mmCIF file of C-alpha atoms and ligand atoms in Angstrom:
data_model
loop_
_atom_site.group_PDB
_atom_site.id
_atom_site.type_symbol
_atom_site.label_atom_id
_atom_site.label_comp_id
_atom_site.label_asym_id
_atom_site.label_seq_id
_atom_site.Cartn_x
_atom_site.Cartn_y
_atom_site.Cartn_z
ATOM 1 C CA MET A 977 18.747 10.554 -12.061
ATOM 2 C CA GLU A 978 16.547 7.907 -13.417
ATOM 3 C CA MET A 979 15.370 5.574 -10.576
ATOM 4 C CA GLU A 980 15.475 1.819 -10.942
ATOM 5 C CA LEU A 981 13.599 -1.133 -9.247
ATOM 6 C CA GLU A 982 16.711 -1.797 -7.093
ATOM 7 C CA ASP A 983 16.049 1.665 -5.488
ATOM 8 C CA ILE A 984 12.950 0.460 -3.722
ATOM 9 C CA GLY A 985 13.181 -0.064 -0.053
ATOM 10 C CA ASN A 986 16.079 0.322 2.354
ATOM 11 C CA THR A 987 14.584 3.654 3.532
ATOM 12 C CA PRO A 988 15.984 5.564 6.490
ATOM 13 C CA LEU A 989 14.604 5.291 9.944
ATOM 14 C CA LEU A 990 14.777 8.814 11.354
ATOM 15 C CA GLU A 991 14.119 9.989 14.873
ATOM 16 C CA LEU A 992 11.497 12.743 15.023
ATOM 17 C CA ALA A 993 13.299 14.953 17.427
ATOM 18 C CA THR A 994 10.289 17.298 18.194
ATOM 19 C CA LEU A 995 8.158 14.374 19.162
ATOM 20 C CA SER A 996 10.804 12.684 21.340
ATOM 21 C CA VAL A 997 10.196 13.989 24.721
ATOM 22 C CA ASN A 998 10.291 12.795 28.403
ATOM 23 C CA GLY A 999 12.576 9.850 27.442
ATOM 24 C CA ASN A 1000 10.235 8.627 24.781
ATOM 25 C CA ARG A 1001 11.762 8.330 21.357
ATOM 26 C CA VAL A 1002 9.741 8.414 18.149
ATOM 27 C CA PHE A 1003 11.036 7.130 14.821
ATOM 28 C CA SER A 1004 9.625 7.329 11.335
ATOM 29 C CA LYS A 1005 10.348 5.086 8.384
ATOM 30 C CA CYS A 1006 10.782 7.324 5.477
ATOM 31 C CA GLU A 1007 8.758 5.292 2.804
ATOM 32 C CA TYR A 1008 8.146 8.518 0.767
ATOM 33 C CA LEU A 1009 11.715 8.099 -0.340
ATOM 34 C CA ASN A 1010 10.736 5.150 -2.561
ATOM 35 C CA PRO A 1011 10.997 5.968 -6.247
ATOM 36 C CA SER A 1012 7.406 6.705 -6.902
ATOM 37 C CA GLY A 1013 7.138 8.646 -3.667
ATOM 38 C CA SER A 1014 5.138 6.004 -1.898
ATOM 39 C CA HIS A 1015 5.579 2.897 0.228
ATOM 40 C CA LYS A 1016 3.368 1.065 -2.315
ATOM 41 C CA ASP A 1017 6.430 0.481 -4.541
ATOM 42 C CA ARG A 1018 7.390 -2.384 -2.208
ATOM 43 C CA THR A 1019 3.853 -3.861 -2.352
ATOM 44 C CA TYR A 1020 3.641 -4.076 -6.176
ATOM 45 C CA LEU A 1021 7.248 -5.040 -6.723
ATOM 46 C CA ASN A 1022 6.817 -8.086 -4.474
ATOM 47 C CA ILE A 1023 3.328 -8.930 -5.914
ATOM 48 C CA ILE A 1024 4.607 -8.673 -9.490
ATOM 49 C CA ASN A 1025 7.884 -10.507 -8.842
ATOM 50 C CA LYS A 1026 6.052 -13.430 -7.142
ATOM 51 C CA LEU A 1027 3.399 -13.640 -9.777
ATOM 52 C CA GLU A 1028 6.106 -13.673 -12.510
ATOM 53 C CA LYS A 1029 7.967 -16.500 -10.691
ATOM 54 C CA ALA A 1030 4.760 -18.409 -10.403
ATOM 55 C CA GLY A 1031 4.337 -17.965 -14.280
ATOM 56 C CA VAL A 1032 1.028 -16.168 -13.809
ATOM 57 C CA LEU A 1033 2.068 -12.941 -15.564
ATOM 58 C CA LYS A 1034 2.969 -12.981 -19.194
ATOM 59 C CA PRO A 1035 4.909 -10.178 -20.968
ATOM 60 C CA GLY A 1036 2.656 -7.539 -22.510
ATOM 61 C CA MET A 1037 -0.153 -8.165 -20.224
ATOM 62 C CA THR A 1038 -2.239 -5.320 -18.628
ATOM 63 C CA LEU A 1039 -2.191 -5.247 -14.860
ATOM 64 C CA ILE A 1040 -5.324 -3.953 -13.184
ATOM 65 C CA ASP A 1041 -5.832 -2.745 -9.648
ATOM 66 C CA CYS A 1042 -7.998 -0.267 -7.577
ATOM 67 C CA SER A 1043 -6.286 2.572 -5.768
ATOM 68 C CA THR A 1044 -6.961 6.079 -4.355
ATOM 69 C CA GLY A 1045 -3.594 7.141 -6.024
ATOM 70 C CA ASN A 1046 -0.445 6.098 -4.223
ATOM 71 C CA GLY A 1047 -0.698 2.431 -5.149
ATOM 72 C CA GLY A 1048 -1.810 3.401 -8.625
ATOM 73 C CA ALA A 1049 1.317 5.603 -9.122
ATOM 74 C CA ALA A 1050 3.611 2.790 -7.826
ATOM 75 C CA LEU A 1051 1.997 0.067 -9.985
ATOM 76 C CA ALA A 1052 2.142 2.501 -13.008
ATOM 77 C CA TRP A 1053 5.825 3.186 -12.488
ATOM 78 C CA ILE A 1054 6.823 -0.489 -11.975
ATOM 79 C CA GLY A 1055 4.594 -1.674 -14.780
ATOM 80 C CA ARG A 1056 6.340 0.701 -17.214
ATOM 81 C CA LEU A 1057 9.791 -0.523 -16.156
ATOM 82 C CA LYS A 1058 8.757 -4.106 -16.429
ATOM 83 C CA GLY A 1059 6.898 -3.787 -19.720
ATOM 84 C CA TYR A 1060 3.299 -4.229 -18.600
ATOM 85 C CA GLY A 1061 0.249 -2.153 -19.499
ATOM 86 C CA VAL A 1062 -1.387 -0.721 -16.391
ATOM 87 C CA LYS A 1063 -5.049 0.265 -15.750
ATOM 88 C CA ILE A 1064 -6.020 1.883 -12.429
ATOM 89 C CA PHE A 1065 -9.548 1.999 -11.184
ATOM 90 C CA MET A 1066 -9.873 5.069 -8.931
ATOM 91 C CA PRO A 1067 -12.617 6.851 -7.229
ATOM 92 C CA GLU A 1068 -13.383 10.395 -8.401
ATOM 93 C CA GLY A 1069 -12.134 13.250 -6.463
ATOM 94 C CA MET A 1070 -8.500 12.001 -5.769
ATOM 95 C CA THR A 1071 -5.541 14.382 -6.127
ATOM 96 C CA GLU A 1072 -4.630 15.835 -9.518
ATOM 97 C CA GLU A 1073 -0.929 15.207 -8.688
ATOM 98 C CA ARG A 1074 -1.360 11.435 -8.422
ATOM 99 C CA LYS A 1075 -3.569 11.369 -11.550
ATOM 100 C CA THR A 1076 -0.976 13.180 -13.500
ATOM 101 C CA GLN A 1077 1.698 11.001 -12.148
ATOM 102 C CA ILE A 1078 -0.086 7.832 -13.044
ATOM 103 C CA ARG A 1079 -0.804 9.175 -16.658
ATOM 104 C CA THR A 1080 2.848 10.355 -17.153
ATOM 105 C CA TYR A 1081 4.021 6.773 -16.365
ATOM 106 C CA GLY A 1082 1.753 5.671 -19.219
ATOM 107 C CA ALA A 1083 -1.036 4.083 -17.324
ATOM 108 C CA ASP A 1084 -4.714 4.495 -17.885
ATOM 109 C CA ILE A 1085 -7.207 5.779 -15.246
ATOM 110 C CA VAL A 1086 -10.771 4.689 -14.981
ATOM 111 C CA GLU A 1087 -12.528 7.128 -12.626
ATOM 112 C CA THR A 1088 -15.454 5.551 -10.663
ATOM 113 C CA PRO A 1089 -18.255 7.232 -8.586
ATOM 114 C CA LYS A 1090 -16.989 9.114 -5.684
ATOM 115 C CA GLU A 1091 -19.960 7.973 -3.325
ATOM 116 C CA SER A 1092 -18.958 4.300 -3.490
ATOM 117 C CA PHE A 1093 -15.316 5.038 -3.053
ATOM 118 C CA LEU A 1094 -13.043 1.903 -3.338
ATOM 119 C CA THR A 1095 -16.027 -0.474 -3.133
ATOM 120 C CA GLY A 1096 -17.271 1.077 -6.336
ATOM 121 C CA ALA A 1097 -13.839 0.977 -7.941
ATOM 122 C CA VAL A 1098 -13.569 -2.785 -7.222
ATOM 123 C CA LEU A 1099 -17.073 -3.505 -8.654
ATOM 124 C CA GLN A 1100 -16.109 -1.600 -11.869
ATOM 125 C CA ALA A 1101 -12.764 -3.367 -12.177
ATOM 126 C CA LYS A 1102 -14.492 -6.743 -11.778
ATOM 127 C CA ALA A 1103 -17.046 -5.816 -14.285
ATOM 128 C CA TYR A 1104 -14.231 -4.815 -16.868
ATOM 129 C CA LEU A 1105 -12.427 -8.039 -16.125
ATOM 130 C CA SER A 1106 -15.458 -10.226 -16.816
ATOM 131 C CA GLU A 1107 -16.010 -8.478 -20.192
ATOM 132 C CA ASN A 1108 -12.331 -8.644 -21.296
ATOM 133 C CA SER A 1109 -10.038 -11.603 -22.038
ATOM 134 C CA SER A 1110 -8.224 -13.159 -19.046
ATOM 135 C CA GLU A 1111 -5.213 -13.788 -21.268
ATOM 136 C CA GLU A 1112 -4.591 -10.043 -21.655
ATOM 137 C CA PHE A 1113 -5.542 -8.738 -18.155
ATOM 138 C CA TYR A 1114 -4.576 -9.649 -14.572
ATOM 139 C CA TYR A 1115 -6.201 -8.270 -11.577
ATOM 140 C CA LEU A 1116 -3.554 -7.853 -8.756
ATOM 141 C CA ASP A 1117 -6.103 -7.072 -6.157
ATOM 142 C CA GLN A 1118 -3.911 -5.499 -3.448
ATOM 143 C CA SER A 1119 -6.835 -5.489 -1.009
ATOM 144 C CA ASN A 1120 -7.190 -9.305 -0.934
ATOM 145 C CA SER A 1121 -3.782 -10.612 -2.015
ATOM 146 C CA LEU A 1122 -1.781 -12.218 0.629
ATOM 147 C CA LEU A 1123 1.343 -11.155 -1.444
ATOM 148 C CA ASN A 1124 0.518 -7.654 -0.253
ATOM 149 C CA LYS A 1125 1.161 -8.511 3.394
ATOM 150 C CA ASP A 1126 4.124 -10.630 2.369
ATOM 151 C CA SER A 1127 5.726 -7.469 0.840
ATOM 152 C CA TRP A 1128 6.157 -5.962 4.207
ATOM 153 C CA ARG A 1129 8.008 -8.613 6.032
ATOM 154 C CA CYS A 1130 11.184 -7.228 4.477
ATOM 155 C CA CYS A 1131 10.555 -3.773 5.764
ATOM 156 C CA GLY A 1132 9.874 -5.158 9.192
ATOM 157 C CA LYS A 1133 13.317 -6.833 9.007
ATOM 158 C CA GLU A 1134 14.888 -3.496 7.879
ATOM 159 C CA ILE A 1135 13.431 -1.786 10.947
ATOM 160 C CA VAL A 1136 14.707 -4.521 13.212
ATOM 161 C CA LYS A 1137 18.147 -4.086 11.770
ATOM 162 C CA GLN A 1138 17.951 -0.336 12.100
ATOM 163 C CA LEU A 1139 16.742 -0.419 15.683
ATOM 164 C CA SER A 1140 19.337 -3.057 16.609
ATOM 165 C CA ALA A 1141 22.130 -0.982 15.337
ATOM 166 C CA GLN A 1142 21.094 1.694 17.900
ATOM 167 C CA ASN A 1143 20.346 -0.911 20.710
ATOM 168 C CA ILE A 1144 16.728 0.073 20.725
ATOM 169 C CA VAL A 1145 13.878 -2.306 21.761
ATOM 170 C CA PRO A 1146 10.602 -0.701 20.675
ATOM 171 C CA ASP A 1147 7.514 -0.516 22.957
ATOM 172 C CA PHE A 1148 5.080 0.426 20.145
ATOM 173 C CA PHE A 1149 4.571 0.098 16.401
ATOM 174 C CA VAL A 1150 1.979 2.533 14.886
ATOM 175 C CA CYS A 1151 0.845 2.463 11.314
ATOM 176 C CA SER A 1152 -2.268 3.725 9.488
ATOM 177 C CA ILE A 1153 -4.242 1.244 7.354
ATOM 178 C CA GLY A 1154 -5.757 1.185 3.923
ATOM 179 C CA THR A 1155 -5.638 -2.440 2.711
ATOM 180 C CA GLY A 1156 -3.772 -3.270 5.988
ATOM 181 C CA GLY A 1157 -0.921 -4.987 4.109
ATOM 182 C CA THR A 1158 1.770 -2.556 5.412
ATOM 183 C CA PHE A 1159 0.662 -2.778 9.062
ATOM 184 C CA SER A 1160 0.034 -6.533 9.132
ATOM 185 C CA GLY A 1161 3.351 -7.552 7.312
ATOM 186 C CA ILE A 1162 5.594 -5.287 9.554
ATOM 187 C CA ALA A 1163 3.684 -5.944 12.791
ATOM 188 C CA GLU A 1164 4.126 -9.690 12.229
ATOM 189 C CA VAL A 1165 7.947 -9.437 12.116
ATOM 190 C CA LEU A 1166 8.132 -7.018 15.000
ATOM 191 C CA LYS A 1167 5.980 -9.252 17.225
ATOM 192 C CA GLN A 1168 8.232 -12.257 16.368
ATOM 193 C CA THR A 1169 11.261 -10.169 17.375
ATOM 194 C CA TYR A 1170 10.029 -8.158 20.296
ATOM 195 C CA SER A 1171 7.777 -10.133 22.647
ATOM 196 C CA GLY A 1172 6.562 -7.109 24.559
ATOM 197 C CA ILE A 1173 5.621 -4.884 21.595
ATOM 198 C CA LYS A 1174 2.212 -3.375 21.136
ATOM 199 C CA THR A 1175 1.156 -2.884 17.535
ATOM 200 C CA ILE A 1176 -1.410 -0.206 16.807
ATOM 201 C CA ALA A 1177 -3.405 0.141 13.538
ATOM 202 C CA LEU A 1178 -4.825 3.621 12.823
ATOM 203 C CA GLU A 1179 -8.119 3.918 10.864
ATOM 204 C CA VAL A 1180 -9.685 7.088 9.629
ATOM 205 C CA SER A 1181 -12.511 8.075 11.896
ATOM 206 C CA ASN A 1182 -14.851 8.529 8.831
ATOM 207 C CA SER A 1183 -14.130 5.005 7.617
ATOM 208 C CA ALA A 1184 -13.343 2.574 10.534
ATOM 209 C CA PRO A 1185 -14.569 -0.901 9.607
ATOM 210 C CA LEU A 1186 -12.349 -2.674 12.081
ATOM 211 C CA PHE A 1187 -13.318 -0.415 15.026
ATOM 212 C CA ALA A 1188 -17.012 -0.798 14.042
ATOM 213 C CA GLN A 1189 -16.698 -4.640 13.828
ATOM 214 C CA ARG A 1190 -14.967 -4.889 17.220
ATOM 215 C CA ASN A 1191 -17.419 -2.637 18.856
ATOM 216 C CA ASN A 1192 -20.421 -4.206 17.285
ATOM 217 C CA LEU A 1193 -21.361 -0.814 15.621
ATOM 218 C CA ALA A 1194 -22.961 -0.476 12.198
ATOM 219 C CA PHE A 1195 -20.234 0.560 9.695
ATOM 220 C CA ASN A 1196 -20.823 3.489 7.442
ATOM 221 C CA HIS A 1197 -18.168 4.635 5.143
ATOM 222 C CA ARG A 1198 -18.096 8.407 4.848
ATOM 223 C CA SER A 1199 -15.887 10.425 2.524
ATOM 224 C CA HIS A 1200 -12.545 11.855 3.750
ATOM 225 C CA ASN A 1201 -9.528 13.363 2.191
ATOM 226 C CA LEU A 1202 -6.879 11.043 3.611
ATOM 227 C CA MET A 1203 -5.638 9.362 0.304
ATOM 228 C CA GLY A 1204 -4.803 5.778 0.639
ATOM 229 C CA LEU A 1205 -6.438 5.314 3.893
ATOM 230 C CA GLY A 1206 -9.916 4.353 5.035
ATOM 231 C CA ALA A 1207 -10.668 2.042 2.084
ATOM 232 C CA GLY A 1208 -14.212 1.601 3.294
ATOM 233 C CA SER A 1209 -14.409 -2.210 3.241
ATOM 234 C CA PHE A 1210 -13.679 -5.163 5.487
ATOM 235 C CA ASN A 1211 -11.203 -7.040 3.359
HETATM 236 C C1 PLP B 42 -0.241 7.446 2.523
HETATM 237 C C2 PLP B 42 -0.639 6.021 2.741
HETATM 238 N N1 PLP B 42 -0.491 5.570 4.064
HETATM 239 C C3 PLP B 42 -0.874 4.404 4.340
HETATM 240 C C4 PLP B 42 -1.527 3.515 3.493
HETATM 241 C C5 PLP B 42 -2.045 2.177 3.800
HETATM 242 O O1 PLP B 42 -1.274 1.162 3.241
HETATM 243 P P1 PLP B 42 -1.935 -0.316 3.235
HETATM 244 O O2 PLP B 42 -2.880 -0.255 2.033
HETATM 245 O O3 PLP B 42 -0.894 -1.198 3.139
HETATM 246 O O4 PLP B 42 -2.699 -0.449 4.475
HETATM 247 C C6 PLP B 42 -1.766 3.931 2.124
HETATM 248 C C7 PLP B 42 -2.261 3.202 1.092
HETATM 249 O O5 PLP B 42 -2.342 3.464 -0.040
HETATM 250 C C8 PLP B 42 -1.242 5.256 1.695
HETATM 251 O O6 PLP B 42 -1.465 5.763 0.527
#
């Protein structure tokens, strides 16, 4: 069945029975059920819709962003449905599945040096933009766009509704971070709703800029194989 933009979001919140022990209940929001297989569908649908409303995006433009694969696949899929070209700047060494998926959706991939990870991809995307007409290309910049976080308030509201239906008040919210958009948007809504909640962001140990900053440590990004996480910059 061909998926549509309306199929993004409204994912189930399922209890992880094997982790729910000693009266503690653990739930997981099944974001992999979004059409491209990634939570990033929500991010790019919101960013593009808002930029269209603001008159910033024009039909036929090529949308550019940097990604380790999941965001790239989501953007490639949404771009195709909405009639935009898509160019993804992506560090070398990411999974073949995501690269194939991105190309199948008709987007271009520019692979950038592995060593500099997403920072290198960003530099190359910016260099490309400075050499090409701003009329034709738009850099969505998921790492810095406040529209990224904004995309996630709606998911936070879904979680509140799903928990309320079961009379559950959560003690913790745990979410891994790449750009941090998913964590910060959902955490904001949950904190507004549940005064006692603790929100915990997970970083990859090989790339933990926030941990380093808080603990006054030198930050060194090292490579890791957790796609989408540990972006290796402070953003
Ligand atoms: C599997 C996975 N989890 C989490 C994240 C982090 O999302 P965010 O960039 O909103 O922090 C990503 C980012 O691409 C991802 O691919």
